[in-house]
Structures are given as C-alpha cells and as structure tokens.
Amino acid sequence: MFACYLYGMENIFYVMLIALAVLAMADLVVGVSNDAVNFLNSAVGSKALSYKTILIVASIGIACGAIFSSGMMEVARKGIFNPALFYFDEIMFIFMAVMITDILLLDFFNTIGIPTSTTVSIVFELLGAAVAMSLIKIFNDDQSLIALFDYINTEKASQIIIGILLSVFIAFSIGALVQWFTRLWLSFDFKSKAAQMNSLFGAISLSSITYFIVIKGIKGTSLIDKKFELLNNTTIVDFIDSNLVVAIVCLTVFWYLSCLLLVVFLKADIYKLIIGVGTFSLALAFAGNDLVNFIGVPIAAYQSYEAWSVSGIAASEFSMDVLAAKVAAPTQFLLISGIIMIITMVFSKKARYVLDTGINLAREGESKERFKPNNLSRFIVRIGIACNSYFAAILPENLKKKISAQFTRTEVKKIKDGKLPAAFDYVRASVNLAVAGILISIATSLKLPLSTTYVTFMVAMGTSLADRAWGSETAVYRVAGVLNVIAGWFGTALIAFTFSGLVLWLIFMGEEIAIAVLLLFASVVIIRNYLAYHKRAQAEAIEEKIKKAESTTFLGVIEESASNIAYVIKRGKIIYNNSITGLSKNDLDSLKANKKQVQKISKEVDELRNDIYYFIKNLEESSVNISNFYISMVNYLNNIAQSLTYTAQICYDHVNNNHLKLRYNQLKELKEINEKFEKDLFNPVRSLFQDQRFDEIAKILESKDELFDFINEKIDAQVKRIRTDEVSPKNSTLYFSILVETKDFLKAVTDLLETYFDCYENNVRPYLK
C-alpha cells in the first residue's frame, strides 16, 4: 500500500517538475523582456551602434555568461530559508508558488513598461512562500512564533532590503558626481579633444569595465576555477584581488596605449568601443549571475526530486538538507537558458517598451512625457532649483562662466521620422556603463546584495541630472517618472511577498487541484496580456494620428498641414455625431467612450503645440515666413479640439447625472444640425484636404453664413419654447451650450479655412503657374 502511495505521489511530483520547467522557460521570456534594459539602455539610447550590432554584441555576452554561469544557485537553495527544516513536498509547494507568482509579476511589469528587479522579485517570492509554509508548520505543530526565525534566514532578507535602499541612493549620487566631472573635463565637444585626452578617458572606462567582467561576470564560475588556475592553486580572480592596485594600473596602461594606437593610426571612435564592450560586460554579468532569478528555483526543484526519488522515503518525511550542499547546475540547462534569453531579447516587443521608459527619462531636452507630475515631484524640483540658486549665488562669476561653457551643447534637432536623433551622447553612455560596472564590481567583491536593475537605472538617472538633461521644462515629469519606477520597485517586494504566500497557502490546501487551477489561471492571464498588448501594438501601428511637422520648406509644411486638418475633421465628425447620438439615446457607455476619443485628439493637438519651437528651429531660412501660418493653423486645431471636448463632456455629464432627456424637438434640431454639418462642412472639407484640392476652399466658405444662420435659427426656436412652454432648466442650459459650442467649432473651422486659403493663394499658387 505504501509503495502504491509512493508511486502515485511520484507521478504528481513529476508532473509538477514538468510544470516548473515550462514555467522556467516562460519566466525566462518575461524576465529577459524586463531585464534587457540593464545592458541595452546606454547603447540604444546613444545610438552609438546600430540596433542589429547591439543585439549581436549583447547576444555574445549572454552566450558567454550562460557558459560561465555559476551552478551554485544559492539563493533558491538555501539563501532565504533553512532547507533542512522542510520536507520534500513542502519544498515543491514553495517552488511552485514562487514560479507562478514570478511569471505573473514580471509579465505585469512588462505590460505596463516599468523596469523592475528580477533579483528582488525572486528573493521576496521565496521569502513569502517560505514564511507562509513555516507559519503553516508552526501552527500545525503548536510551535511558538519565535520558531519562524529558525525556518527563515532573516539576516539575508534584512541585507537585501538595506541593499535596495543603499543601491538606489549611492548609484544615483555616484552617477551624478562622475558625470558632472567628466562633462567638466570633456565638454559636449569631446570629439575635438586631443587624442591623448580621449584615450585616457577610454583607458579609465575600459579598465573599469574589464575589471567588472572579471569580478562580476566570471568570478565564482566553475569554468574559471577549472580552466584558468595559476600556479599553487591561485586563480586569476584571487591573484587580482591580492594585487588589486598593480592589476588596475596594468589594465589602465594597456588600454591607454591600445586606445591611443586606435585613435592615431586607425582613426577609430573610442567611445563606440567603450559602449560596445560595456554592453557586452553587462550582458555577460546578467546571464552569468542573474540566471538564478529565472532557472534557480526549477533547477533546485529538479535536484530535490532526484534526491527524493531514489530515497524510498515518503515525500512528507524526506528532509531537504540535501539543498544545503553545493551542487552544480547541469550545463545543458544553462545553455538552453542562454539560447532562450537571446531569442527573447531579439524578438520581444515588450523589451523595447520597457527600454523606452528608461531612455526617455534620461533623454536630453523634451520628449513625449509618459509620467504626469505630482506634488512630490514638484516639491523635489523646487528644492533642486533653490539649491542651484544658492550655489550660483556664492560661486565667482568667472568660474560659473567656465563651467557653463563646458556644459553648453548644440541644439537638438529632429530627424526625418520626427524623433530626436539620440537620447544622449557617447560620453554619458560610456559613463553609465563604466560607473554601473564599478559599483556592481565593488558590491560583488564585498559580497553585498544589490540589484543590477537598480544600479544601472539609477546611474542613468544620476548622469542625466548632472548633464543638465532635466531642464526646467522637463524636470517635473522626469522626477515623477523616477519616483514611479522606484515605487514600482518597492511594490515588487511587497506584492511578491504577499502574493507568493497566498499562492503557497492555496497550493497547500488544494494540492494538485489548486496547482492545476493556478497554472490555468497563470496561462490565461499571460495569454490575455500578450493578446491585448499585441492588439494594442497593431492598432497603434495602423492608427491614424496627427503628424508632427517634418518638412523644412514652405510647400512641404502646406501639404503636411493638409493631412492633419483632414484627420482632425474626420475625427471631429465622428465625435460630434457620437455626442448627439449618445445624448438622444441616453447611452452613457457610448458617451464615455466618446470622451476618451476626444481626449486622444486633444492630447495629439497639445503635442503639436509643444513641437512649435522645434518646428521653427528646423525651418530653412527661406521658409521662415511659414511660421506665422503654422502657429495659426495649430491654434485653430486646438480651438476645434476644445469645442469637441466641451461638447462631449457636457453631453456625458447630463446623462451621467440622470437629468431629463432632451425633448423631441430639441433632439430633432440637433440631428438636423449634425446632418447639415456632415453634408456641407465635414465631408467636403475632409475630402478637399485629403486630395489637396485647395482651389475648392473658397466654395466651401460661401456656405459659412448659411451655416451660422442655421444655428441661430435653432437658438431662436429654443428661446421661443422657453417663453411659451414648460422646459427643463437643465435641458435648456445643455441645449444652448451645445449650440453655442457648435458655433465656436464652426468659427474655428472657417477661420482655419480662410487662413489656409490666403496662404495658399499668396505663397503657393503663384509658383504653380
């Protein structure tokens, strides 16, 4: 009977092992999609290398890291809890809860595009599941709560929390300090500096990165211990540690001479070399050390199963003290993981979404700001401005001028697709990689827990601040973004701990049924998120939008403006029709959806207004006169958007507040206005701008007075109804508001048409004859 029970349980745990393997592969995909920002951020943001080249360099780094990867999956095996106090079935439940939680958590952060720490997530998931299982054992065995400290490695958990706090502050501060002195040294005109100066910077950066590769990327790996041992059983890493100063001096001299030869004789760009090597080093370290975050738990489960299956002991009685021993992970698992990492990095669209978050927060000048300012970000910016004013007041004027000269940059111009050419220059990208490498190397040498995500992100934010990338017009948005990301990091720890403990409890109570339901739930959520993200990405790719001006000539601006006007009129027709139709049907859902549509077009027009500065700066000298036309055109589009916004809002508020429905005559007149606008305004205006038949503008303007008179007739009719009939005050207010706003809308459209026609007649037509 016991043999049958053991055989049945073995099948259950075998199925769990397969499920953990599948979860490990899925976790690699979602994990790499988020952690890719660690080693791609600087290279992609600076555009020092083509994206294809960056992927090749990073892929080589990942492949080497997977080969070098240490098999000692200590965090998953014994870093958080004492495995000797748990039985095999309990350990399997813990590992299953951790993997289900991890994949859901990382997929959530990928979907919203926020970089988080896979190290922190896995650690707190292990902690949450282990605490939950420990509490279950304590209550079942009538133990004291103090026994929890025997089950859990509280010292390790405390170190990690302190490490998070310190890494955020230290990385930001050191990054800002190093970038400030580097820019003071090299300025933005770094390429014109002497070869010796650029070579020295290259030597310092490459020495730091090389040391980082050895200490963080290869240290502790089985390959370095077996293949690179020196005499008297002294490894390369031990030799470097015992002769640190000599090693660093030799490295610096070697790289200085190498860089000097490359610059003088081959005219090579040292900064591209730094960024390439730095990207390789971070990819190597990521695959070589952070691999435990994705496959450490499944491998520990596999090794636990191996030990239990040959023991002949019941799963609920087999102690897991075997996990306390050091056992290397199978090489084939590491290689397969490396291949999955590379494939994910190359093809994951979510990785690009997460990547954009960090790059845009570090971008020089203005960009499409994703995060909205909050009171805390405003307060921090005010404090920063006050501190800057204080130091500016006490510094000598000559010194301030010299410093300002080093921080003076050329104007950032747009390229043809309307995007800024690069988020930051090669110097900042090099400092990002070098400083991140140094900090991670030091922490690794001192055996301090930290997250590579936290370090790389906060270094990038610190260098951005020091480089004056956060100006008065962008600082409040960037600070808000950084605060959101940091809040997400701490949220990761809390959610991971809580949700993992909950999942463990469900698995313990429901066992195989609960596991099946949770796996199905995780699959549904991930597939749903993928499909929703894919659908949204496809919709954004094909969706019409207002296009920012890219042309620098008179005729080009005229043609681009025509396209935007056609788009706004098309959307305006739909929004106005939806407002009237939704109001007549008292359809709250339709009116709510209509509000979102008008908010979208208003946001696009706002972006067009914010881009006026760059539009004027990029114009050719002979086409500067078009500026006045363009500014007027954008202003009219803004007026159109405001009228549509107000109309959509008041219709929604009326229905949402459960006011009386408009009377039959009122609705009938609104539909008549809608039909007349569609026939005499919306359709012809959109058609002529779409086909660029600008000669027909005058014909449409002929019906201007007729349209205004038509609206005035409806206003007069409503006044007469108020005087003779009982009419609801709310209905009358709404009706008048819609009519008045419709007149404002009509005025904005006709003013736009007149301005466009005058510009076309005076500046374009003469050259077409």
Coordinates of N, CA, C and O in Angstrom, one line a residue, residues 85-179:
L85 N 14.9 22.1 7.5 CA 13.7 22.1 8.4 C 12.4 21.9 7.5 O 11.3 21.9 8.1
F86 N 12.5 21.7 6.2 CA 11.4 21.4 5.4 C 11.5 20.0 4.7 O 12.6 19.5 4.5
Y87 N 10.3 19.5 4.4 CA 10.2 18.2 3.8 C 10.1 18.4 2.2 O 9.8 19.5 1.8
F88 N 10.2 17.3 1.5 CA 10.3 17.4 0.0 C 9.0 18.0 -0.5 O 9.0 18.9 -1.4
D89 N 7.8 17.5 0.0 CA 6.5 18.0 -0.6 C 6.4 19.5 -0.3 O 5.9 20.3 -1.1
E90 N 6.8 19.9 0.9 CA 6.7 21.3 1.3 C 7.6 22.2 0.4 O 7.3 23.3 0.0
I91 N 8.8 21.7 0.1 CA 9.8 22.4 -0.8 C 9.2 22.6 -2.2 O 9.3 23.6 -2.8
M92 N 8.6 21.5 -2.7 CA 8.0 21.6 -4.0 C 6.8 22.6 -4.1 O 6.6 23.3 -5.1
F93 N 6.0 22.6 -3.0 CA 4.9 23.6 -2.9 C 5.5 25.0 -2.9 O 5.0 25.9 -3.6
I94 N 6.6 25.2 -2.2 CA 7.2 26.5 -2.1 C 7.7 26.9 -3.5 O 7.5 28.1 -4.0
F95 N 8.4 26.0 -4.2 CA 9.0 26.4 -5.5 C 7.9 26.6 -6.5 O 8.0 27.5 -7.4
M96 N 6.8 25.9 -6.5 CA 5.7 26.1 -7.4 C 5.0 27.4 -7.2 O 4.7 28.2 -8.1
A97 N 4.8 27.8 -5.9 CA 4.2 29.1 -5.6 C 5.1 30.2 -6.1 O 4.6 31.2 -6.6
V98 N 6.4 30.1 -5.9 CA 7.4 31.1 -6.3 C 7.3 31.3 -7.9 O 7.3 32.4 -8.3
M99 N 7.3 30.2 -8.6 CA 7.4 30.4 -10.1 C 6.1 30.9 -10.7 O 6.1 31.7 -11.6
I100 N 5.0 30.5 -10.1 CA 3.7 31.0 -10.6 C 3.6 32.5 -10.3 O 3.2 33.3 -11.2
T101 N 4.0 32.9 -9.1 CA 4.0 34.4 -8.7 C 5.0 35.2 -9.6 O 4.6 36.3 -10.1
D102 N 6.2 34.6 -9.8 CA 7.2 35.4 -10.5 C 6.8 35.7 -12.0 O 7.0 36.8 -12.4
I103 N 6.2 34.7 -12.6 CA 5.9 34.9 -14.0 C 4.7 35.9 -14.2 O 4.7 36.7 -15.1
L104 N 3.8 35.8 -13.3 CA 2.7 36.8 -13.3 C 3.2 38.2 -13.0 O 2.8 39.2 -13.6
L105 N 4.0 38.3 -12.0 CA 4.5 39.6 -11.6 C 5.3 40.3 -12.6 O 5.1 41.5 -13.0
L106 N 6.3 39.6 -13.2 CA 7.2 40.1 -14.2 C 6.4 40.5 -15.5 O 6.6 41.5 -16.1
D107 N 5.4 39.6 -15.8 CA 4.6 39.9 -17.0 C 3.8 41.2 -16.8 O 3.6 42.0 -17.7
F108 N 3.3 41.4 -15.6 CA 2.6 42.7 -15.3 C 3.5 43.9 -15.5 O 3.0 44.9 -16.1
F109 N 4.7 43.9 -15.0 CA 5.6 45.0 -15.1 C 6.0 45.2 -16.6 O 6.2 46.3 -17.0
N110 N 6.1 44.1 -17.3 CA 6.4 44.3 -18.7 C 5.3 44.9 -19.5 O 5.5 45.8 -20.4
T111 N 4.1 44.6 -19.1 CA 2.9 45.1 -19.8 C 2.8 46.6 -19.6 O 2.4 47.3 -20.5
I112 N 3.1 47.1 -18.4 CA 3.0 48.5 -18.1 C 4.3 49.2 -18.5 O 4.3 50.5 -18.4
G113 N 5.3 48.5 -18.9 CA 6.5 49.1 -19.3 C 7.4 49.7 -18.2 O 8.1 50.7 -18.5
I114 N 7.4 49.1 -17.0 CA 8.2 49.6 -15.9 C 9.3 48.6 -15.6 O 9.1 47.4 -15.4
P115 N 10.6 49.1 -15.7 CA 11.7 48.1 -15.3 C 11.7 47.8 -13.8 O 11.5 48.7 -13.0
T116 N 11.8 46.5 -13.5 CA 11.8 46.1 -12.1 C 13.0 45.2 -11.9 O 13.7 44.8 -12.9
S117 N 13.2 44.7 -10.7 CA 14.3 43.9 -10.4 C 13.9 42.4 -10.3 O 13.1 42.0 -9.4
T118 N 14.5 41.6 -11.1 CA 14.2 40.1 -11.1 C 14.8 39.5 -9.8 O 14.3 38.5 -9.3
T119 N 15.9 40.1 -9.4 CA 16.5 39.6 -8.1 C 15.6 39.8 -6.9 O 15.4 38.9 -6.1
V120 N 15.1 41.0 -6.8 CA 14.2 41.3 -5.7 C 12.9 40.5 -5.8 O 12.4 40.0 -4.7
S121 N 12.4 40.4 -6.9 CA 11.1 39.6 -7.1 C 11.3 38.2 -6.6 O 10.5 37.6 -5.9
I122 N 12.4 37.5 -7.1 CA 12.6 36.1 -6.8 C 12.9 35.9 -5.3 O 12.4 35.0 -4.6
V123 N 13.7 36.9 -4.7 CA 14.0 36.8 -3.3 C 12.8 36.9 -2.4 O 12.6 36.1 -1.5
F124 N 12.0 37.9 -2.7 CA 10.8 38.1 -1.9 C 9.7 37.1 -2.1 O 8.8 36.9 -1.2
E125 N 9.7 36.5 -3.3 CA 8.7 35.4 -3.5 C 9.2 34.2 -2.7 O 8.3 33.5 -2.1
L126 N 10.4 33.9 -2.7 CA 10.9 32.8 -1.9 C 10.7 33.1 -0.4 O 10.2 32.2 0.3
L127 N 10.9 34.3 0.0 CA 10.6 34.7 1.4 C 9.2 34.6 1.7 O 8.8 34.0 2.8
G128 N 8.3 35.1 0.9 CA 6.9 35.0 1.1 C 6.3 33.6 1.2 O 5.6 33.2 2.1
A129 N 6.7 32.7 0.3 CA 6.3 31.3 0.2 C 6.9 30.6 1.4 O 6.2 29.8 2.1
A130 N 8.1 30.8 1.7 CA 8.8 30.1 2.9 C 8.2 30.5 4.2 O 8.0 29.7 5.1
V131 N 7.9 31.8 4.4 CA 7.2 32.3 5.6 C 5.8 31.7 5.7 O 5.4 31.2 6.8
A132 N 5.1 31.6 4.6 CA 3.7 31.0 4.7 C 3.8 29.5 5.0 O 3.0 29.1 5.9
M133 N 4.7 28.8 4.4 CA 4.9 27.4 4.8 C 5.3 27.2 6.2 O 4.9 26.3 6.9
S134 N 6.2 28.1 6.6 CA 6.7 28.0 8.0 C 5.6 28.2 9.0 O 5.5 27.5 10.0
L135 N 4.8 29.2 8.7 CA 3.7 29.5 9.6 C 2.7 28.3 9.7 O 2.1 28.0 10.8
I136 N 2.4 27.7 8.5 CA 1.6 26.5 8.5 C 2.2 25.4 9.4 O 1.4 24.8 10.2
K137 N 3.5 25.2 9.3 CA 4.1 24.1 10.1 C 4.1 24.5 11.6 O 3.8 23.7 12.4
I138 N 4.3 25.8 11.9 CA 4.3 26.2 13.3 C 2.9 26.0 13.9 O 2.8 25.5 15.0
F139 N 1.9 26.4 13.2 CA 0.5 26.3 13.8 C 0.1 24.8 13.8 O -0.6 24.4 14.8
N140 N 0.5 24.0 12.8 CA 0.1 22.6 12.9 C 0.8 21.9 14.0 O 0.3 20.9 14.5
D141 N 2.0 22.3 14.3 CA 2.8 21.6 15.3 C 2.8 22.3 16.7 O 3.5 21.9 17.6
D142 N 1.9 23.3 16.8 CA 1.8 24.1 18.1 C 3.1 24.6 18.5 O 3.4 24.6 19.7
Q143 N 3.9 25.2 17.6 CA 5.1 25.8 18.0 C 4.9 27.3 18.3 O 3.9 27.9 17.9
S144 N 6.0 27.9 18.9 CA 5.9 29.3 19.1 C 6.3 30.1 17.8 O 7.1 29.6 17.0
L145 N 5.8 31.3 17.7 CA 6.1 32.1 16.5 C 7.6 32.4 16.4 O 8.1 32.7 15.4
I146 N 8.3 32.3 17.6 CA 9.7 32.6 17.6 C 10.4 31.6 16.7 O 11.5 31.8 16.2
A147 N 9.8 30.4 16.5 CA 10.4 29.3 15.7 C 10.6 29.8 14.2 O 11.3 29.2 13.5
L148 N 9.8 30.8 13.9 CA 9.9 31.3 12.5 C 11.3 31.7 12.1 O 11.8 31.6 11.0
F149 N 12.1 32.2 13.1 CA 13.4 32.7 12.9 C 14.4 31.5 12.6 O 15.5 31.7 12.1
D150 N 13.9 30.3 13.0 CA 14.7 29.1 12.7 C 14.5 28.7 11.2 O 15.4 28.2 10.6
Y151 N 13.3 28.9 10.8 CA 13.0 28.5 9.4 C 13.5 29.5 8.4 O 13.9 29.1 7.3
I152 N 13.5 30.7 8.7 CA 13.8 31.8 7.7 C 15.2 32.4 8.0 O 15.5 32.7 9.2
N153 N 15.9 32.7 7.0 CA 17.2 33.4 7.1 C 16.9 34.9 7.1 O 17.0 35.6 6.1
T154 N 16.5 35.4 8.3 CA 16.1 36.8 8.4 C 17.3 37.8 8.2 O 17.1 38.9 7.7
E155 N 18.5 37.3 8.5 CA 19.7 38.2 8.2 C 19.8 38.5 6.7 O 20.1 39.6 6.3
K156 N 19.6 37.5 5.9 CA 19.8 37.6 4.5 C 18.7 38.6 3.9 O 19.0 39.5 3.1
A157 N 17.5 38.4 4.4 CA 16.4 39.3 4.0 C 16.6 40.7 4.4 O 16.4 41.7 3.6
S158 N 17.2 40.9 5.6 CA 17.5 42.3 6.0 C 18.6 42.9 5.2 O 18.5 44.1 4.8
Q159 N 19.6 42.1 4.8 CA 20.7 42.6 4.0 C 20.1 43.1 2.6 O 20.6 44.1 2.1
I160 N 19.2 42.3 2.1 CA 18.7 42.7 0.7 C 17.9 44.0 0.8 O 18.1 44.8 -0.1
I161 N 17.1 44.1 1.8 CA 16.3 45.4 1.9 C 17.2 46.6 2.1 O 17.0 47.6 1.4
I162 N 18.2 46.4 3.0 CA 19.2 47.5 3.1 C 20.0 47.8 1.8 O 20.2 48.9 1.5
G163 N 20.3 46.7 1.1 CA 21.0 46.8 -0.1 C 20.2 47.6 -1.2 O 20.7 48.4 -1.9
I164 N 18.9 47.4 -1.2 CA 18.0 48.1 -2.1 C 18.1 49.6 -1.8 O 18.3 50.4 -2.7
L165 N 17.9 50.0 -0.6 CA 17.9 51.4 -0.2 C 19.2 52.0 -0.5 O 19.3 53.1 -1.1
L166 N 20.3 51.4 -0.2 CA 21.6 51.9 -0.4 C 22.0 52.0 -1.9 O 22.5 53.0 -2.3
S167 N 21.6 51.0 -2.6 CA 22.0 51.0 -4.1 C 21.3 52.1 -4.8 O 21.8 52.7 -5.7
V168 N 20.0 52.4 -4.4 CA 19.3 53.5 -5.1 C 20.0 54.8 -4.9 O 20.2 55.6 -5.8
F169 N 20.3 55.1 -3.6 CA 20.9 56.4 -3.3 C 22.3 56.5 -3.8 O 22.7 57.5 -4.4
I170 N 23.1 55.5 -3.6 CA 24.6 55.5 -3.9 C 24.7 55.6 -5.4 O 25.5 56.3 -6.0
A171 N 24.0 54.7 -6.2 CA 24.1 54.7 -7.6 C 23.8 56.0 -8.2 O 24.4 56.5 -9.1
F172 N 22.7 56.6 -7.8 CA 22.3 57.9 -8.3 C 23.3 59.0 -8.0 O 23.7 59.8 -8.9
S173 N 23.8 59.0 -6.7 CA 24.8 60.1 -6.3 C 26.1 59.9 -7.1 O 26.6 60.9 -7.6
I174 N 26.6 58.7 -7.1 CA 27.9 58.5 -7.8 C 27.8 58.7 -9.3 O 28.7 59.4 -9.9
G175 N 26.7 58.3 -9.9 CA 26.5 58.6 -11.3 C 26.5 60.0 -11.6 O 27.1 60.5 -12.6
A176 N 25.8 60.8 -10.8 CA 25.7 62.3 -11.0 C 27.1 62.9 -10.8 O 27.5 63.8 -11.6
L177 N 27.8 62.5 -9.8 CA 29.1 63.1 -9.5 C 30.1 62.8 -10.6 O 30.8 63.8 -11.1
V178 N 30.2 61.6 -11.0 CA 31.2 61.2 -12.0 C 30.8 61.9 -13.4 O 31.7 62.4 -14.1
Q179 N 29.5 61.9 -13.7 CA 29.1 62.6 -15.0 C 29.5 64.1 -15.0 O 29.9 64.6 -16.0

